[in-house]
mmCIF file of C-alpha atoms in Angstrom:
data_model
loop_
_atom_site.group_PDB
_atom_site.id
_atom_site.type_symbol
_atom_site.label_atom_id
_atom_site.label_comp_id
_atom_site.label_asym_id
_atom_site.label_seq_id
_atom_site.Cartn_x
_atom_site.Cartn_y
_atom_site.Cartn_z
ATOM 1 C CA MET E 1 -0.049 0.068 0.026
ATOM 2 C CA THR E 2 1.511 3.365 -1.023
ATOM 3 C CA ASP E 3 1.619 6.305 1.365
ATOM 4 C CA LYS E 4 -1.099 7.999 -0.648
ATOM 5 C CA GLU E 5 -3.414 5.103 -0.511
ATOM 6 C CA PHE E 6 -2.706 4.658 3.242
ATOM 7 C CA ALA E 7 -3.444 8.338 3.924
ATOM 8 C CA LYS E 8 -6.675 8.184 1.840
ATOM 9 C CA ARG E 9 -7.893 5.100 3.772
ATOM 10 C CA LEU E 10 -7.337 6.831 7.180
ATOM 11 C CA LYS E 11 -8.908 10.075 6.004
ATOM 12 C CA ASN E 12 -12.038 8.340 4.758
ATOM 13 C CA THR E 13 -12.756 7.094 8.246
ATOM 14 C CA VAL E 14 -13.230 10.541 9.601
ATOM 15 C CA GLU E 15 -16.531 12.291 8.938
ATOM 16 C CA LYS E 16 -16.446 15.980 8.262
ATOM 17 C CA PRO E 17 -17.543 18.365 11.042
ATOM 18 C CA ASP E 18 -21.044 19.900 10.911
ATOM 19 C CA SER E 19 -20.511 22.730 8.587
ATOM 20 C CA ALA E 20 -23.297 24.784 10.034
ATOM 21 C CA ALA E 21 -21.875 24.513 13.541
ATOM 22 C CA LYS E 22 -18.289 25.203 12.259
ATOM 23 C CA ASP E 23 -19.501 28.182 10.350
ATOM 24 C CA ALA E 24 -21.370 29.573 13.221
ATOM 25 C CA PHE E 25 -18.455 29.106 15.613
ATOM 26 C CA ILE E 26 -15.905 30.787 13.260
ATOM 27 C CA ARG E 27 -18.226 33.670 12.505
ATOM 28 C CA SER E 28 -18.870 34.397 16.162
ATOM 29 C CA ARG E 29 -15.157 34.220 17.076
ATOM 30 C CA ARG E 30 -13.303 35.322 13.985
ATOM 31 C CA ARG E 31 -12.314 38.746 15.321
ATOM 32 C CA GLU E 32 -10.832 37.193 18.484
ATOM 33 C CA LEU E 33 -8.890 34.555 16.594
ATOM 34 C CA PRO E 34 -5.384 35.692 15.841
ATOM 35 C CA PHE E 35 -5.198 34.013 12.418
ATOM 36 C CA ARG E 36 -4.065 36.317 9.682
ATOM 37 C CA LYS E 37 -6.193 37.202 6.702
ATOM 38 C CA MET E 38 -5.175 36.339 3.154
ATOM 39 C CA SER E 39 -3.142 39.302 1.595
ATOM 40 C CA MET E 40 -4.093 40.624 -1.892
ATOM 41 C CA SER E 41 -0.919 39.185 -3.387
ATOM 42 C CA GLU E 42 -1.763 35.783 -1.858
ATOM 43 C CA LEU E 43 -5.343 35.972 -3.286
ATOM 44 C CA ILE E 44 -4.055 36.757 -6.691
ATOM 45 C CA TRP E 45 -1.488 33.965 -6.605
ATOM 46 C CA MET E 46 -4.172 31.490 -5.391
ATOM 47 C CA GLN E 47 -6.622 32.516 -8.202
ATOM 48 C CA ALA E 48 -3.813 32.462 -10.773
ATOM 49 C CA HIS E 49 -3.743 28.724 -10.253
ATOM 50 C CA TYR E 50 -7.328 28.293 -11.268
ATOM 51 C CA ILE E 51 -6.655 30.005 -14.653
ATOM 52 C CA ARG E 52 -6.462 27.439 -17.408
ATOM 53 C CA PRO E 53 -3.068 26.966 -18.998
ATOM 54 C CA GLY E 54 -4.470 27.720 -22.443
ATOM 55 C CA ILE E 55 -4.567 31.469 -21.381
ATOM 56 C CA TRP E 56 -1.033 31.571 -20.449
ATOM 57 C CA ILE E 57 -0.007 29.636 -23.556
ATOM 58 C CA LEU E 58 -2.044 32.039 -25.635
ATOM 59 C CA SER E 59 -0.265 34.994 -24.022
ATOM 60 C CA VAL E 60 3.243 33.449 -24.613
ATOM 61 C CA LEU E 61 2.379 32.633 -28.210
ATOM 62 C CA LEU E 62 1.409 36.255 -28.751
ATOM 63 C CA LEU E 63 4.688 37.336 -27.327
ATOM 64 C CA LEU E 64 6.704 34.906 -29.465
ATOM 65 C CA SER E 65 4.763 35.573 -32.645
ATOM 66 C CA ALA E 66 5.070 39.356 -32.083
ATOM 67 C CA ILE E 67 8.910 38.877 -31.801
ATOM 68 C CA ILE E 68 9.106 36.760 -34.879
ATOM 69 C CA TRP E 69 6.799 39.286 -36.790
ATOM 70 C CA PHE E 70 8.880 42.156 -35.605
ATOM 71 C CA GLY E 71 12.112 40.393 -36.854
ATOM 72 C CA LYS E 72 10.570 40.208 -40.354
ATOM 73 C CA SER E 73 8.463 43.333 -40.709
ATOM 74 C CA GLY E 74 10.196 45.734 -38.269
ATOM 75 C CA GLY E 75 8.041 48.598 -36.897
ATOM 76 C CA GLU E 76 4.985 47.600 -38.931
ATOM 77 C CA ALA E 77 4.372 44.717 -36.701
ATOM 78 C CA VAL E 78 2.839 47.237 -34.243
ATOM 79 C CA ASN E 79 -0.214 47.728 -36.377
ATOM 80 C CA GLY E 80 -0.770 43.925 -36.700
ATOM 81 C CA LEU E 81 -0.249 43.489 -32.951
ATOM 82 C CA SER E 82 -2.702 46.183 -32.128
ATOM 83 C CA MET E 83 -5.349 44.163 -34.041
ATOM 84 C CA MET E 84 -4.493 41.082 -31.884
ATOM 85 C CA MET E 85 -4.622 42.810 -28.584
ATOM 86 C CA PRO E 86 -8.318 42.943 -28.348
ATOM 87 C CA PHE E 87 -8.592 39.123 -28.584
ATOM 88 C CA LEU E 88 -5.950 38.783 -25.802
ATOM 89 C CA ALA E 89 -8.225 41.008 -23.648
ATOM 90 C CA GLY E 90 -11.373 39.092 -24.708
ATOM 91 C CA PHE E 91 -9.964 35.739 -23.806
ATOM 92 C CA GLY E 92 -8.591 37.036 -20.621
ATOM 93 C CA LEU E 93 -12.048 38.450 -19.692
ATOM 94 C CA LEU E 94 -13.752 35.239 -20.745
ATOM 95 C CA GLU E 95 -11.402 33.263 -18.405
ATOM 96 C CA GLY E 96 -11.938 35.576 -15.497
ATOM 97 C CA MET E 97 -15.746 35.212 -15.761
ATOM 98 C CA ARG E 98 -15.564 31.442 -16.374
ATOM 99 C CA SER E 99 -17.373 30.628 -13.237
ATOM 100 C CA ARG E 100 -20.423 32.326 -14.462
ATOM 101 C CA PHE E 101 -20.851 30.543 -17.804
ATOM 102 C CA CYS E 102 -19.964 27.186 -16.122
ATOM 103 C CA GLY E 103 -22.774 27.710 -13.623
ATOM 104 C CA MET E 104 -20.376 27.907 -10.734
ATOM 105 C CA ALA E 105 -20.909 31.482 -9.546
ATOM 106 C CA ASP E 106 -23.185 30.330 -6.798
ATOM 107 C CA LEU E 107 -20.500 27.967 -5.505
ATOM 108 C CA GLU E 108 -17.828 30.533 -5.706
ATOM 109 C CA GLN E 109 -19.804 32.836 -3.440
ATOM 110 C CA SER E 110 -20.009 30.192 -0.808
ATOM 111 C CA THR E 111 -16.267 29.885 -0.362
ATOM 112 C CA LEU E 112 -14.011 31.820 1.934
ATOM 113 C CA VAL E 113 -13.089 34.247 -0.754
ATOM 114 C CA SER E 114 -16.073 36.261 -2.002
ATOM 115 C CA ALA E 115 -17.020 35.841 -5.711
ATOM 116 C CA ARG E 116 -16.177 39.556 -6.215
ATOM 117 C CA GLY E 117 -12.741 38.912 -4.779
ATOM 118 C CA ALA E 118 -12.253 35.847 -6.834
ATOM 119 C CA ILE E 119 -13.102 37.465 -10.128
ATOM 120 C CA LEU E 120 -11.069 40.567 -9.488
ATOM 121 C CA ALA E 121 -8.086 38.504 -8.413
ATOM 122 C CA LYS E 122 -8.470 36.304 -11.644
ATOM 123 C CA LEU E 123 -8.626 39.442 -13.822
ATOM 124 C CA ALA E 124 -5.770 41.028 -12.017
ATOM 125 C CA ALA E 125 -3.508 37.896 -12.438
ATOM 126 C CA ILE E 126 -4.271 37.822 -16.213
ATOM 127 C CA GLY E 127 -3.970 41.606 -16.460
ATOM 128 C CA ILE E 128 -0.522 41.640 -14.809
ATOM 129 C CA VAL E 129 0.779 39.156 -17.116
ATOM 130 C CA HIS E 130 -0.711 40.941 -20.229
ATOM 131 C CA ILE E 131 0.704 44.213 -19.035
ATOM 132 C CA GLY E 132 4.002 42.574 -18.667
ATOM 133 C CA ILE E 133 3.811 41.414 -22.262
ATOM 134 C CA VAL E 134 2.807 44.876 -23.414
ATOM 135 C CA LEU E 135 5.828 46.327 -21.648
ATOM 136 C CA ILE E 136 8.201 43.777 -23.104
ATOM 137 C CA LEU E 137 6.840 44.461 -26.623
ATOM 138 C CA SER E 138 6.943 48.233 -26.112
ATOM 139 C CA VAL E 139 10.586 48.100 -25.103
ATOM 140 C CA LEU E 140 11.552 45.587 -27.823
ATOM 141 C CA ILE E 141 9.542 47.065 -30.764
ATOM 142 C CA GLY E 142 9.478 50.727 -29.553
ATOM 143 C CA SER E 143 13.269 50.933 -29.248
ATOM 144 C CA ALA E 144 14.169 49.359 -32.531
ATOM 145 C CA GLY E 145 11.124 50.061 -34.577
ATOM 146 C CA GLY E 146 11.265 53.784 -34.467
ATOM 147 C CA TYR E 147 7.956 54.499 -32.796
ATOM 148 C CA GLY E 148 9.397 55.015 -29.327
ATOM 149 C CA PHE E 149 8.478 53.154 -26.117
ATOM 150 C CA LEU E 150 5.605 55.363 -25.036
ATOM 151 C CA ARG E 151 3.810 55.412 -28.330
ATOM 152 C CA THR E 152 4.319 51.660 -28.979
ATOM 153 C CA GLY E 153 3.054 50.940 -25.537
ATOM 154 C CA CYS E 154 -0.093 53.190 -25.985
ATOM 155 C CA MET E 155 -0.760 51.725 -29.443
ATOM 156 C CA LEU E 156 -0.913 48.226 -27.894
ATOM 157 C CA ILE E 157 -2.588 49.088 -24.616
ATOM 158 C CA VAL E 158 -5.366 51.211 -26.078
ATOM 159 C CA PRO E 159 -7.027 48.349 -28.122
ATOM 160 C CA TYR E 160 -6.576 46.043 -25.237
ATOM 161 C CA LEU E 161 -8.212 48.319 -22.705
ATOM 162 C CA LEU E 162 -10.946 49.368 -25.094
ATOM 163 C CA SER E 163 -11.908 45.723 -25.765
ATOM 164 C CA SER E 164 -11.751 44.967 -22.039
ATOM 165 C CA VAL E 165 -13.984 48.017 -21.214
ATOM 166 C CA ILE E 166 -16.574 47.079 -23.926
ATOM 167 C CA GLY E 167 -16.483 43.479 -22.981
ATOM 168 C CA MET E 168 -17.118 44.105 -19.290
ATOM 169 C CA ARG E 169 -19.906 46.671 -20.218
ATOM 170 C CA LEU E 170 -21.461 43.982 -22.458
ATOM 171 C CA GLU E 171 -21.239 41.391 -19.750
ATOM 172 C CA ARG E 172 -23.164 43.533 -17.483
ATOM 173 C CA THR E 173 -26.264 43.687 -19.843
ATOM 174 C CA PRO E 174 -29.052 41.232 -19.309
ATOM 175 C CA PHE E 175 -28.222 39.627 -22.677
ATOM 176 C CA GLY E 176 -24.418 39.550 -21.686
ATOM 177 C CA ARG E 177 -25.202 37.737 -18.454
ATOM 178 C CA SER E 178 -26.705 34.840 -20.372
ATOM 179 C CA ASN E 179 -24.173 34.992 -23.174
ATOM 180 C CA PRO E 180 -20.689 35.155 -21.719
ATOM 181 C CA PHE E 181 -19.037 34.925 -25.128
ATOM 182 C CA LEU E 182 -20.454 38.410 -26.029
ATOM 183 C CA CYS E 183 -17.205 39.930 -24.801
ATOM 184 C CA MET E 184 -15.466 38.287 -27.703
ATOM 185 C CA ALA E 185 -17.823 40.266 -29.999
ATOM 186 C CA GLY E 186 -16.524 43.400 -28.424
ATOM 187 C CA ALA E 187 -12.970 42.314 -29.092
ATOM 188 C CA ALA E 188 -13.762 41.430 -32.724
ATOM 189 C CA ALA E 189 -15.398 44.843 -33.144
ATOM 190 C CA VAL E 190 -12.439 46.710 -31.946
ATOM 191 C CA SER E 191 -10.014 44.504 -33.954
ATOM 192 C CA PHE E 192 -12.196 45.093 -37.086
ATOM 193 C CA THR E 193 -12.352 48.816 -36.474
ATOM 194 C CA ILE E 194 -8.469 48.952 -36.425
ATOM 195 C CA TYR E 195 -8.266 46.852 -39.534
ATOM 196 C CA TYR E 196 -10.926 48.839 -41.501
ATOM 197 C CA PHE E 197 -10.259 52.329 -40.312
ATOM 198 C CA GLY E 198 -6.587 51.859 -39.798
ATOM 199 C CA ASP E 199 -5.594 54.286 -42.683
ATOM 200 C CA LYS E 200 -7.897 57.041 -41.241
ATOM 201 C CA LEU E 201 -6.500 56.365 -37.705
ATOM 202 C CA ASP E 202 -3.018 56.886 -39.097
ATOM 203 C CA ALA E 203 -3.679 60.511 -39.116
ATOM 204 C CA TYR E 204 -3.501 60.493 -35.402
ATOM 205 C CA ALA E 205 -0.580 58.040 -35.302
ATOM 206 C CA GLY E 206 1.960 60.850 -34.971
ATOM 207 C CA MET E 207 0.183 62.417 -32.045
ATOM 208 C CA THR E 208 1.558 60.595 -29.044
ATOM 209 C CA GLU E 209 -0.459 63.035 -26.826
ATOM 210 C CA VAL E 210 -3.729 61.570 -28.260
ATOM 211 C CA PHE E 211 -2.741 58.016 -27.472
ATOM 212 C CA ILE E 212 -1.667 58.949 -23.904
ATOM 213 C CA ALA E 213 -4.934 60.814 -23.327
ATOM 214 C CA ALA E 214 -6.821 57.772 -24.762
ATOM 215 C CA THR E 215 -4.965 55.484 -22.446
ATOM 216 C CA VAL E 216 -5.649 57.507 -19.373
ATOM 217 C CA ILE E 217 -9.318 57.791 -20.156
ATOM 218 C CA LEU E 218 -9.468 54.034 -20.694
ATOM 219 C CA ILE E 219 -7.699 53.221 -17.516
ATOM 220 C CA PHE E 220 -10.429 55.300 -15.617
ATOM 221 C CA ALA E 221 -13.119 53.497 -17.617
ATOM 222 C CA GLN E 222 -11.511 50.180 -16.866
ATOM 223 C CA GLY E 223 -11.466 51.005 -13.098
ATOM 224 C CA TYR E 224 -15.110 51.921 -13.269
ATOM 225 C CA GLU E 225 -16.097 48.752 -14.990
ATOM 226 C CA LEU E 226 -14.007 46.681 -12.568
ATOM 227 C CA LYS E 227 -15.904 48.296 -9.714
ATOM 228 C CA LYS E 228 -19.294 47.550 -11.430
ATOM 229 C CA ILE E 229 -18.465 43.996 -12.679
ATOM 230 C CA GLY E 230 -17.130 42.909 -9.230
ATOM 231 C CA LYS E 231 -20.560 42.895 -7.775
ATOM 232 C CA PRO E 232 -22.050 39.606 -8.746
ATOM 233 C CA GLU E 233 -23.745 39.229 -5.413
ATOM 234 C CA GLU E 234 -26.065 42.138 -6.411
ATOM 235 C CA VAL E 235 -26.686 40.463 -9.748
ATOM 236 C CA VAL E 236 -27.707 37.273 -8.111
ATOM 237 C CA TRP E 237 -30.010 39.083 -5.671
ATOM 238 C CA ASN E 238 -31.739 41.098 -8.426
ATOM 239 C CA MET H 1 -3.034 28.758 6.987
ATOM 240 C CA GLU H 2 -6.604 29.749 7.620
ATOM 241 C CA ILE H 3 -8.757 29.127 10.591
ATOM 242 C CA GLU H 4 -11.210 26.875 8.604
ATOM 243 C CA GLU H 5 -8.288 24.533 7.876
ATOM 244 C CA TYR H 6 -7.008 24.476 11.426
ATOM 245 C CA TYR H 7 -10.655 23.751 12.597
ATOM 246 C CA ASP H 8 -10.803 20.726 10.372
ATOM 247 C CA LYS H 9 -7.508 19.425 11.464
ATOM 248 C CA ILE H 10 -8.155 19.826 15.139
ATOM 249 C CA TYR H 11 -11.583 18.163 14.570
ATOM 250 C CA ARG H 12 -10.007 15.163 12.886
ATOM 251 C CA TYR H 13 -7.342 14.870 15.509
ATOM 252 C CA CYS H 14 -10.011 14.939 18.238
ATOM 253 C CA TYR H 15 -12.299 12.566 16.255
ATOM 254 C CA TYR H 16 -9.698 9.901 16.188
ATOM 255 C CA LYS H 17 -8.994 10.416 19.991
ATOM 256 C CA VAL H 18 -12.621 10.344 21.220
ATOM 257 C CA ASN H 19 -14.439 8.452 18.443
ATOM 258 C CA ASP H 20 -17.556 10.641 18.730
ATOM 259 C CA ARG H 21 -18.548 13.211 16.214
ATOM 260 C CA GLN H 22 -20.369 15.561 18.520
ATOM 261 C CA LEU H 23 -17.757 15.293 21.257
ATOM 262 C CA ALA H 24 -14.944 15.882 18.794
ATOM 263 C CA GLU H 25 -16.703 19.042 17.675
ATOM 264 C CA ASP H 26 -17.283 20.307 21.285
ATOM 265 C CA ILE H 27 -13.605 19.688 22.102
ATOM 266 C CA THR H 28 -12.613 21.412 18.859
ATOM 267 C CA GLN H 29 -14.497 24.550 19.768
ATOM 268 C CA GLU H 30 -13.305 24.343 23.362
ATOM 269 C CA THR H 31 -9.747 24.087 22.026
ATOM 270 C CA PHE H 32 -10.109 27.333 20.040
ATOM 271 C CA LEU H 33 -11.712 29.160 22.991
ATOM 272 C CA ARG H 34 -8.748 28.190 25.268
ATOM 273 C CA TYR H 35 -6.305 29.169 22.631
ATOM 274 C CA ILE H 36 -7.879 32.619 22.428
ATOM 275 C CA SER H 37 -8.123 33.087 26.250
ATOM 276 C CA ASN H 38 -4.534 32.086 26.685
ATOM 277 C CA ASP H 39 -3.314 34.488 24.082
ATOM 278 C CA CYS H 40 -0.981 31.817 22.572
ATOM 279 C CA ARG H 41 1.133 31.943 19.400
ATOM 280 C CA GLU H 42 2.274 29.185 17.094
ATOM 281 C CA PRO H 43 -1.160 27.773 16.461
ATOM 282 C CA GLU H 44 0.012 24.365 15.153
ATOM 283 C CA ARG H 45 1.866 23.593 18.313
ATOM 284 C CA TYR H 46 -0.519 25.007 20.957
ATOM 285 C CA LEU H 47 -3.823 23.907 19.280
ATOM 286 C CA TYR H 48 -2.793 20.321 19.167
ATOM 287 C CA ARG H 49 -1.520 20.453 22.707
ATOM 288 C CA ILE H 50 -4.693 21.956 24.104
ATOM 289 C CA ALA H 51 -6.753 19.400 22.039
ATOM 290 C CA ARG H 52 -4.735 16.588 23.458
ATOM 291 C CA ASN H 53 -5.269 17.736 26.996
ATOM 292 C CA LEU H 54 -8.964 18.215 26.522
ATOM 293 C CA CYS H 55 -9.149 14.709 25.047
ATOM 294 C CA ILE H 56 -7.323 13.345 27.987
ATOM 295 C CA ASP H 57 -9.568 15.145 30.443
ATOM 296 C CA GLU H 58 -12.580 13.722 28.672
ATOM 297 C CA TYR H 59 -11.221 10.284 28.671
ATOM 298 C CA ARG H 60 -10.582 10.475 32.447
ATOM 299 C CA GLY H 61 -14.056 11.999 33.011
ATOM 300 C CA LYS H 62 -16.019 9.233 31.356
ATOM 301 C CA LYS H 63 -14.862 6.013 29.578
ATOM 302 C CA ILE H 64 -15.138 6.646 25.955
ATOM 303 C CA GLU H 65 -16.525 3.903 23.889
ATOM 304 C CA SER H 66 -14.362 2.423 21.214
ATOM 305 C CA LEU H 67 -17.012 2.549 18.485
ATOM 306 C CA PRO H 68 -20.122 4.454 19.053
ATOM 307 C CA GLU H 69 -22.810 2.711 17.030
ATOM 308 C CA ASP H 70 -24.868 5.711 15.729
ATOM 309 C CA ASP H 71 -21.726 7.301 14.264
ATOM 310 C CA VAL H 72 -20.980 4.286 12.063
ATOM 311 C CA LEU H 73 -24.546 3.153 11.267
ATOM 312 C CA ALA H 74 -25.608 6.714 10.258
ATOM 313 C CA GLN H 75 -23.691 6.359 6.911
ATOM 314 C CA ASP H 76 -24.540 2.913 5.615
ATOM 315 C CA SER H 77 -24.982 3.833 1.968
ATOM 316 C CA PHE H 78 -21.989 1.832 0.664
ATOM 317 C CA GLU H 79 -21.535 -1.384 2.439
ATOM 318 C CA GLU H 80 -17.834 -1.923 1.535
ATOM 319 C CA ALA H 81 -16.816 1.613 2.508
ATOM 320 C CA LEU H 82 -18.634 1.197 5.805
ATOM 321 C CA LEU H 83 -16.980 -2.062 6.490
ATOM 322 C CA ASP H 84 -13.521 -0.579 5.655
ATOM 323 C CA ARG H 85 -14.257 2.299 7.995
ATOM 324 C CA ILE H 86 -15.024 -0.109 10.827
ATOM 325 C CA VAL H 87 -11.849 -2.068 10.122
ATOM 326 C CA VAL H 88 -9.700 1.115 10.053
ATOM 327 C CA LYS H 89 -11.313 2.426 13.137
ATOM 328 C CA ASN H 90 -10.805 -0.858 14.987
ATOM 329 C CA ALA H 91 -7.200 -1.033 13.835
ATOM 330 C CA MET H 92 -6.543 2.478 15.082
ATOM 331 C CA GLN H 93 -8.005 1.499 18.507
ATOM 332 C CA MET H 94 -5.472 -1.407 18.677
ATOM 333 C CA LEU H 95 -2.555 0.930 18.327
ATOM 334 C CA SER H 96 -0.696 2.777 21.150
ATOM 335 C CA GLU H 97 -1.632 6.288 21.969
ATOM 336 C CA GLU H 98 1.705 7.507 20.481
ATOM 337 C CA ASP H 99 1.320 5.486 17.210
ATOM 338 C CA ARG H 100 -2.136 6.764 16.719
ATOM 339 C CA GLU H 101 -1.096 10.302 17.282
ATOM 340 C CA LEU H 102 1.701 10.110 14.702
ATOM 341 C CA LEU H 103 -0.558 8.630 12.110
ATOM 342 C CA ILE H 104 -3.208 11.202 12.599
ATOM 343 C CA LEU H 105 -0.746 14.061 12.341
ATOM 344 C CA ARG H 106 1.020 12.741 9.343
ATOM 345 C CA TYR H 107 -1.527 10.965 7.269
ATOM 346 C CA VAL H 108 -4.840 12.352 8.244
ATOM 347 C CA ASN H 109 -3.803 15.941 8.774
ATOM 348 C CA ASP H 110 -0.974 16.045 6.355
ATOM 349 C CA GLU H 111 1.368 17.768 8.740
ATOM 350 C CA PRO H 112 4.866 17.995 7.458
ATOM 351 C CA LEU H 113 7.710 16.263 9.474
ATOM 352 C CA PRO H 114 9.239 19.453 10.926
ATOM 353 C CA GLU H 115 5.803 20.483 12.195
ATOM 354 C CA ILE H 116 5.241 17.034 13.834
ATOM 355 C CA CYS H 117 8.705 17.482 15.521
ATOM 356 C CA ARG H 118 7.576 20.915 16.974
ATOM 357 C CA ILE H 119 4.136 19.498 18.036
ATOM 358 C CA LEU H 120 5.441 16.349 19.769
ATOM 359 C CA GLY H 121 8.733 17.937 20.864
ATOM 360 C CA ILE H 122 10.994 15.201 19.370
ATOM 361 C CA SER H 123 13.726 15.138 16.874
ATOM 362 C CA ARG H 124 13.149 14.678 13.222
ATOM 363 C CA PHE H 125 14.963 11.407 13.197
ATOM 364 C CA ALA H 126 12.860 10.102 16.024
ATOM 365 C CA VAL H 127 9.635 11.154 14.175
ATOM 366 C CA TYR H 128 10.835 9.389 10.960
ATOM 367 C CA ARG H 129 11.720 6.222 12.927
ATOM 368 C CA LYS H 130 8.531 6.207 14.972
ATOM 369 C CA LEU H 131 6.290 6.953 12.007
ATOM 370 C CA LYS H 132 7.688 3.992 10.141
ATOM 371 C CA LYS H 133 7.047 1.842 13.107
ATOM 372 C CA SER H 134 3.537 3.196 13.541
ATOM 373 C CA ARG H 135 2.727 2.613 9.878
ATOM 374 C CA GLU H 136 3.832 -0.944 10.147
ATOM 375 C CA ALA H 137 1.822 -1.440 13.290
ATOM 376 C CA MET H 138 -1.291 -0.068 11.555
ATOM 377 C CA LEU H 139 -0.829 -2.267 8.437
ATOM 378 C CA ASP H 140 -0.516 -5.206 10.773
ATOM 379 C CA ALA H 141 -3.681 -4.202 12.664
ATOM 380 C CA LEU H 142 -5.493 -3.756 9.317
ATOM 381 C CA GLU H 143 -4.457 -7.186 8.150
ATOM 382 C CA ARG H 144 -5.572 -8.882 11.481
ATOM 383 C CA GLY H 145 -8.976 -6.929 11.261
ATOM 384 C CA LYS H 146 -9.406 -8.077 7.718
ATOM 385 C CA ASN H 147 -8.770 -11.669 8.705
ATOM 386 C CA ASP H 148 -11.251 -11.449 11.551
#
């Protein structure tokens, strides 16, 4: 008998404690008990483990393809990449909200971490990695491609944030609540806009200030949407 | 580690000691209350120590039955699983107090070896050696229970 089998056999003998009594006791005494609460970084790290590997693989693939693309086309790769960024945001958002379309939102709310905390932590984990990718690409392409670090960064982050904001807004609508893949429609719309109106938008390409202003506005919009979307308890009650 | 996890560990530890679900729960809660009132640190070490003392007090106060009927018969959905539980419980009762404690800490509560050293106040080598002995004793007891 292996150690694992041995432990399993012993564990099976013990019945679980009465969850209601346990919950009532912990609630009544939590403030007196000197056990530390989970920090934000621990929460993000914990939730990052629940994100499917596909999301991380997709992110790494984008980074690698961008590097290869840049090696072949130089600075022009930025325009192509800005069309891909919305999908990165869309997939990230879809993963963050997975519990809802898997019908697990109620279960997530009954755990130690609130559903709001879990969703925000998942989105934060994905967002941190994606921002890291944008920074790497900005340094790499910006310095060698002639656009400059700041403008390249803005050109990549604006479509990403725009798709994310639109996706979160769509997810809050009654139709979006029952159709979680709607956020991908927002990503596709942003990508299509860049592709179709790219020539017209080139008029603003030289204006770094415009990109910086758009980035700042979108960061605030993203903050607002995160505040709104992180209240699934209200959605359930309504 | 969170309080929920400590609660479960102390409960399992008490359950194996007293063999009664309700009593194990009462002792678990009492353990936490005493831990708070004594303003202790190092929860792993002190919680187990308090729980152990409370179980001993309970044992001295009244003779604990080796296998409470209601506890076992309440879950009779799978005959095999039930039989196995009885065999394991009986085998545990055949072991010495020290063997049982080591097995609970290591295999039921998944405590790492350094933690067991701190809880029991013995060296790592001693824990390793005793754990091996306890495991063999348990397997022997299980084998005997199976044959009976």
